[in-house]
Amino acid sequence: MKYKQMKILVTGTAGFIGFHLAQKLLDNGNEIIGLDNINDYYDVRLKLGRLKETGIEEDKIEYGKLIKSNKYEAYQFIKLNLEDNKNIFKLFKTEKFDVVVNLAAQAGVRYSLTNPQAYINSNITGFLNILEASRYYPVKHLVYASSSSVYGLNTQMPFSVCNNADHPISLYATSKKCCELMAHTYSHLFNIPTTGLRFFTAYGPWGRPDMALFIFTRSILEGKPIQVFNNGQMQRDFTYIDDVIEGINKIIEKPAQPNEYWNGNNPNPCSSTAPYRLYNIGNSSPVKLMDFVKTLENALGKKAIINYQPMQPGDVIATWADVEDLKKDFNYQPNTTIKKGIEKFVEWYKEFYKR
């Protein structure tokens, strides 16, 4: 079942993935309402820059008030906390969304070690409000961000949504696993189609400044050392933002369906008798960290000064996404090489920061 020209709520539109998704959905002719609280977890200027790129001017932003884009006729934005259930319910009641894509969250593994309450407030309480609003003001499909971090202590590669992921090693990962369990409950009890997306190291233009590519690029250009953890013995399934957005866009138009073959005696974690699904969104081609650094050095035309460090608490040595379900169900095929993706990021970075 497909829905064209939908009215879609995208939360986290001042964030990296939400910003790109809103543009894609608008270009496809949908009506979009973007939501973000524009918190200061990282440089607010970057978040405001993303909003400005979609026609949302900083001086017009007012908490709890919808404002219109001066670039897209079908785009409005509201500054709102997910924890604000009164205003969340008001928004759902007034706007009557076809689809909700919940990308707003408190991100970051290391930040969760020192600021755990932020993850409970935004990722759990905030998501509960989205679920409750979707219950009382029904939507055709609720898509939400999970994370590859949920795999935690799992070492069987590639990571599959068909395998249990019950040993997270950071509160961030725990909060995302909790979202998956909450979504299943609401799918089961209230027949809300929900699809959770486990993202694998998304990167690209307008990316997050707390991620390795951003940190390394800034440090190399400034002649400062980069911190390489686990002495460089790490791998990541880097996924270029265009490939991430293509996956989300395909998934939005096909609401989760009950799995008629699901068996409680041998329960598959990625589906259910309820309209509930989980998918990995990754490149399915892990890159060694030192190869990643060398590719970045080539794109910048400058060598990195490397400080090797031990493993960080809450981090994992390797990630690798099994995306066979996504390929089979949606004809998903990531096609951006790490070389091309890094070059595009560097080009954006130099332009944005006038380097």
CSV table of C-alpha atoms in Angstrom, one decimal, residues 28-252:
chain,number,residue,atom,x,y,z
A,28,ASN,CA,8.5,14.3,-3.7
A,29,GLY,CA,5.4,16.5,-3.2
A,30,ASN,CA,4.5,15.7,0.4
A,31,GLU,CA,3.3,18.2,3.0
A,32,ILE,CA,5.8,18.3,5.9
A,33,ILE,CA,5.7,19.6,9.4
A,34,GLY,CA,9.2,19.6,11.0
A,35,LEU,CA,9.7,19.5,14.7
A,36,ASP,CA,12.9,20.0,16.8
A,37,ASN,CA,13.8,21.5,20.2
A,38,ILE,CA,17.1,22.9,18.8
A,39,ASN,CA,19.0,21.9,22.0
A,40,ASP,CA,22.6,22.7,22.6
A,41,TYR,CA,24.0,19.1,22.6
A,42,TYR,CA,26.2,20.4,19.7
A,43,ASP,CA,26.7,23.7,17.9
A,44,VAL,CA,23.3,25.3,17.6
A,45,ARG,CA,24.6,27.4,14.6
A,46,LEU,CA,24.8,24.2,12.6
A,47,LYS,CA,21.2,23.3,13.5
A,48,LEU,CA,20.0,26.8,12.6
A,49,GLY,CA,22.0,26.5,9.4
A,50,ARG,CA,20.1,23.4,8.4
A,51,LEU,CA,16.8,25.0,9.2
A,52,LYS,CA,17.7,28.1,7.2
A,53,GLU,CA,18.5,25.8,4.2
A,54,THR,CA,14.9,24.7,4.3
A,55,GLY,CA,13.5,28.2,4.6
A,56,ILE,CA,13.1,28.5,8.3
A,57,GLU,CA,14.4,31.8,9.6
A,58,GLU,CA,15.9,31.9,13.1
A,59,ASP,CA,14.1,35.2,14.1
A,60,LYS,CA,10.7,33.6,13.3
A,61,ILE,CA,11.2,30.6,15.6
A,62,GLU,CA,9.0,30.6,18.7
A,63,TYR,CA,8.4,27.7,21.0
A,64,GLY,CA,5.1,25.9,20.3
A,65,LYS,CA,4.3,28.0,17.3
A,66,LEU,CA,4.1,26.7,13.7
A,67,ILE,CA,6.0,28.8,11.2
A,68,LYS,CA,6.0,28.6,7.4
A,69,SER,CA,9.1,28.1,5.3
A,70,ASN,CA,10.0,30.8,2.8
A,71,LYS,CA,11.4,28.2,0.5
A,72,TYR,CA,8.9,25.3,0.5
A,73,GLU,CA,5.2,26.1,0.3
A,74,ALA,CA,4.3,22.7,1.9
A,75,TYR,CA,6.7,23.0,4.8
A,76,GLN,CA,6.1,24.3,8.3
A,77,PHE,CA,8.3,24.0,11.4
A,78,ILE,CA,7.6,24.0,15.1
A,79,LYS,CA,10.1,24.2,18.0
A,80,LEU,CA,8.9,21.7,20.6
A,81,ASN,CA,10.2,19.2,23.1
A,82,LEU,CA,9.0,15.6,22.7
A,83,GLU,CA,8.5,15.5,26.5
A,84,ASP,CA,5.8,18.3,26.2
A,85,ASN,CA,2.9,15.9,25.9
A,86,LYS,CA,0.3,18.7,26.0
A,87,ASN,CA,1.6,20.4,22.9
A,88,ILE,CA,2.5,17.1,21.2
A,89,PHE,CA,-1.2,16.0,21.5
A,90,LYS,CA,-2.4,19.4,20.4
A,91,LEU,CA,-0.2,19.1,17.3
A,92,PHE,CA,-1.5,15.6,16.4
A,93,LYS,CA,-5.1,16.6,17.0
A,94,THR,CA,-4.9,19.7,14.8
A,95,GLU,CA,-2.8,18.4,11.9
A,96,LYS,CA,-4.1,14.8,11.5
A,97,PHE,CA,-0.9,13.3,10.1
A,98,ASP,CA,-0.8,10.4,7.7
A,99,VAL,CA,2.7,9.3,8.7
A,100,VAL,CA,5.1,10.2,11.5
A,101,VAL,CA,8.8,9.8,11.2
A,102,ASN,CA,10.4,10.2,14.7
A,103,LEU,CA,14.1,11.0,14.3
A,104,ALA,CA,14.3,13.4,17.3
A,105,ALA,CA,16.4,11.9,20.1
A,106,GLN,CA,19.2,12.6,22.4
A,107,ALA,CA,22.2,11.2,20.5
A,108,GLY,CA,25.7,10.1,21.4
A,109,VAL,CA,27.1,7.1,23.2
A,110,ARG,CA,29.8,8.9,25.3
A,111,TYR,CA,27.5,11.7,26.3
A,112,SER,CA,25.1,9.1,27.8
A,113,LEU,CA,27.8,8.2,30.3
A,114,THR,CA,27.7,11.6,31.9
A,115,ASN,CA,24.1,12.8,31.1
A,116,PRO,CA,21.9,9.8,31.5
A,117,GLN,CA,18.7,11.7,32.3
A,118,ALA,CA,18.7,13.4,28.9
A,119,TYR,CA,18.2,10.0,27.3
A,120,ILE,CA,15.3,9.0,29.5
A,121,ASN,CA,13.6,12.3,28.9
A,122,SER,CA,13.9,12.5,25.1
A,123,ASN,CA,14.3,9.0,23.9
A,124,ILE,CA,11.9,7.2,26.3
A,125,THR,CA,9.4,9.7,27.7
A,126,GLY,CA,9.4,11.7,24.4
A,127,PHE,CA,8.8,8.5,22.3
A,128,LEU,CA,6.0,7.5,24.7
A,129,ASN,CA,4.3,10.8,23.9
A,130,ILE,CA,4.7,10.1,20.1
A,131,LEU,CA,3.2,6.6,20.6
A,132,GLU,CA,0.3,7.9,22.7
A,133,ALA,CA,-0.5,10.6,20.2
A,134,SER,CA,-0.4,8.1,17.4
A,135,ARG,CA,-2.8,5.9,19.4
A,136,TYR,CA,-5.4,8.7,20.0
A,137,TYR,CA,-4.9,10.4,16.6
A,138,PRO,CA,-4.2,7.4,14.4
A,139,VAL,CA,-1.6,7.5,11.7
A,140,LYS,CA,-1.1,5.1,8.8
A,141,HIS,CA,2.5,4.4,9.7
A,142,LEU,CA,4.9,5.4,12.5
A,143,VAL,CA,8.6,5.1,11.5
A,144,TYR,CA,11.2,5.7,14.1
A,145,ALA,CA,15.0,5.8,14.6
A,146,SER,CA,16.7,3.1,16.4
A,147,SER,CA,20.5,2.5,16.3
A,148,SER,CA,23.2,-0.1,15.5
A,149,SER,CA,24.3,0.5,19.0
A,150,VAL,CA,21.6,-1.9,20.2
A,151,TYR,CA,23.7,-4.8,19.1
A,152,GLY,CA,26.0,-4.1,22.1
A,153,LEU,CA,28.0,-7.2,23.0
A,154,ASN,CA,26.8,-9.1,19.9
A,155,THR,CA,29.8,-10.3,17.8
A,156,GLN,CA,28.2,-12.4,15.1
A,157,MET,CA,28.7,-10.5,11.9
A,158,PRO,CA,27.0,-9.1,10.0
A,159,PHE,CA,24.5,-7.8,12.6
A,160,SER,CA,21.0,-9.1,11.7
A,161,VAL,CA,17.7,-7.9,13.0
A,162,CYS,CA,16.7,-11.5,13.2
A,163,ASN,CA,19.1,-12.0,16.0
A,164,ASN,CA,18.5,-11.0,19.6
A,165,ALA,CA,20.1,-7.7,20.7
A,166,ASP,CA,19.7,-7.9,24.5
A,167,HIS,CA,23.1,-6.8,25.7
A,168,PRO,CA,23.5,-3.1,25.1
A,169,ILE,CA,26.5,-1.4,26.6
A,170,SER,CA,25.5,2.2,26.8
A,171,LEU,CA,22.4,4.0,28.1
A,172,TYR,CA,21.9,5.5,24.6
A,173,ALA,CA,21.7,1.9,23.2
A,174,THR,CA,19.4,0.9,26.0
A,175,SER,CA,17.1,3.8,25.3
A,176,LYS,CA,16.9,2.8,21.6
A,177,LYS,CA,16.2,-0.8,22.4
A,178,CYS,CA,13.5,0.4,24.8
A,179,CYS,CA,11.9,2.3,21.9
A,180,GLU,CA,11.7,-0.9,19.8
A,181,LEU,CA,10.0,-2.7,22.7
A,182,MET,CA,7.5,0.2,23.3
A,183,ALA,CA,6.7,0.3,19.6
A,184,HIS,CA,5.9,-3.4,19.5
A,185,THR,CA,3.6,-3.1,22.5
A,186,TYR,CA,1.6,-0.3,20.8
A,187,SER,CA,1.6,-2.2,17.5
A,188,HIS,CA,0.2,-5.2,19.4
A,189,LEU,CA,-2.3,-3.4,21.6
A,190,PHE,CA,-3.5,-0.6,19.2
A,191,ASN,CA,-2.7,-2.0,15.7
A,192,ILE,CA,-0.4,1.0,15.0
A,193,PRO,CA,2.0,0.0,12.1
A,194,THR,CA,5.5,0.8,13.4
A,195,THR,CA,8.9,0.3,11.7
A,196,GLY,CA,12.1,0.8,13.6
A,197,LEU,CA,15.3,1.7,11.7
A,198,ARG,CA,18.7,0.7,13.1
A,199,PHE,CA,21.1,3.3,11.5
A,200,PHE,CA,24.7,2.4,10.9
A,201,THR,CA,27.1,5.4,11.2
A,202,ALA,CA,25.4,7.9,8.8
A,203,TYR,CA,27.7,10.5,7.4
A,204,GLY,CA,27.8,13.2,4.8
A,205,PRO,CA,27.2,17.0,4.2
A,206,TRP,CA,25.6,18.7,7.2
A,207,GLY,CA,26.7,15.8,9.4
A,208,ARG,CA,26.9,15.9,13.2
A,209,PRO,CA,30.0,17.5,14.7
A,210,ASP,CA,30.3,14.9,17.4
A,211,MET,CA,30.9,12.2,14.8
A,212,ALA,CA,34.4,11.0,13.8
A,213,LEU,CA,34.4,12.4,10.2
A,214,PHE,CA,33.5,15.9,11.4
A,215,ILE,CA,36.0,15.8,14.3
A,216,PHE,CA,38.8,14.4,12.2
A,217,THR,CA,38.3,16.9,9.4
A,218,ARG,CA,38.3,19.9,11.7
A,219,SER,CA,41.4,18.7,13.6
A,220,ILE,CA,43.4,17.8,10.5
A,221,LEU,CA,42.7,21.1,8.8
A,222,GLU,CA,43.7,22.9,12.1
A,223,GLY,CA,46.9,20.9,12.4
A,224,LYS,CA,45.7,19.3,15.7
A,225,PRO,CA,46.0,15.6,16.6
A,226,ILE,CA,43.1,13.2,16.1
A,227,GLN,CA,42.2,10.7,18.8
A,228,VAL,CA,42.0,7.2,17.4
A,229,PHE,CA,40.6,4.7,19.8
A,230,ASN,CA,41.4,1.0,20.4
A,231,ASN,CA,44.7,1.8,18.7
A,232,GLY,CA,42.9,2.0,15.4
A,233,GLN,CA,41.6,-1.5,15.5
A,234,MET,CA,38.0,-0.7,14.7
A,235,GLN,CA,35.6,-1.0,11.8
A,236,ARG,CA,32.5,0.9,11.0
A,237,ASP,CA,29.7,0.4,8.5
A,238,PHE,CA,29.7,4.0,7.2
A,239,THR,CA,26.5,4.8,5.4
A,240,TYR,CA,26.3,7.9,3.2
A,241,ILE,CA,23.3,10.1,4.0
A,242,ASP,CA,21.7,9.8,0.5
A,243,ASP,CA,21.6,6.0,0.9
A,244,VAL,CA,20.1,6.4,4.4
A,245,ILE,CA,17.4,8.8,3.1
A,246,GLU,CA,16.6,6.5,0.1
A,247,GLY,CA,16.0,3.7,2.5
A,248,ILE,CA,13.7,5.7,4.8
A,249,ASN,CA,11.8,7.1,1.8
A,250,LYS,CA,11.0,3.6,0.5
A,251,ILE,CA,10.0,2.4,4.0
A,252,ILE,CA,7.6,5.3,4.7
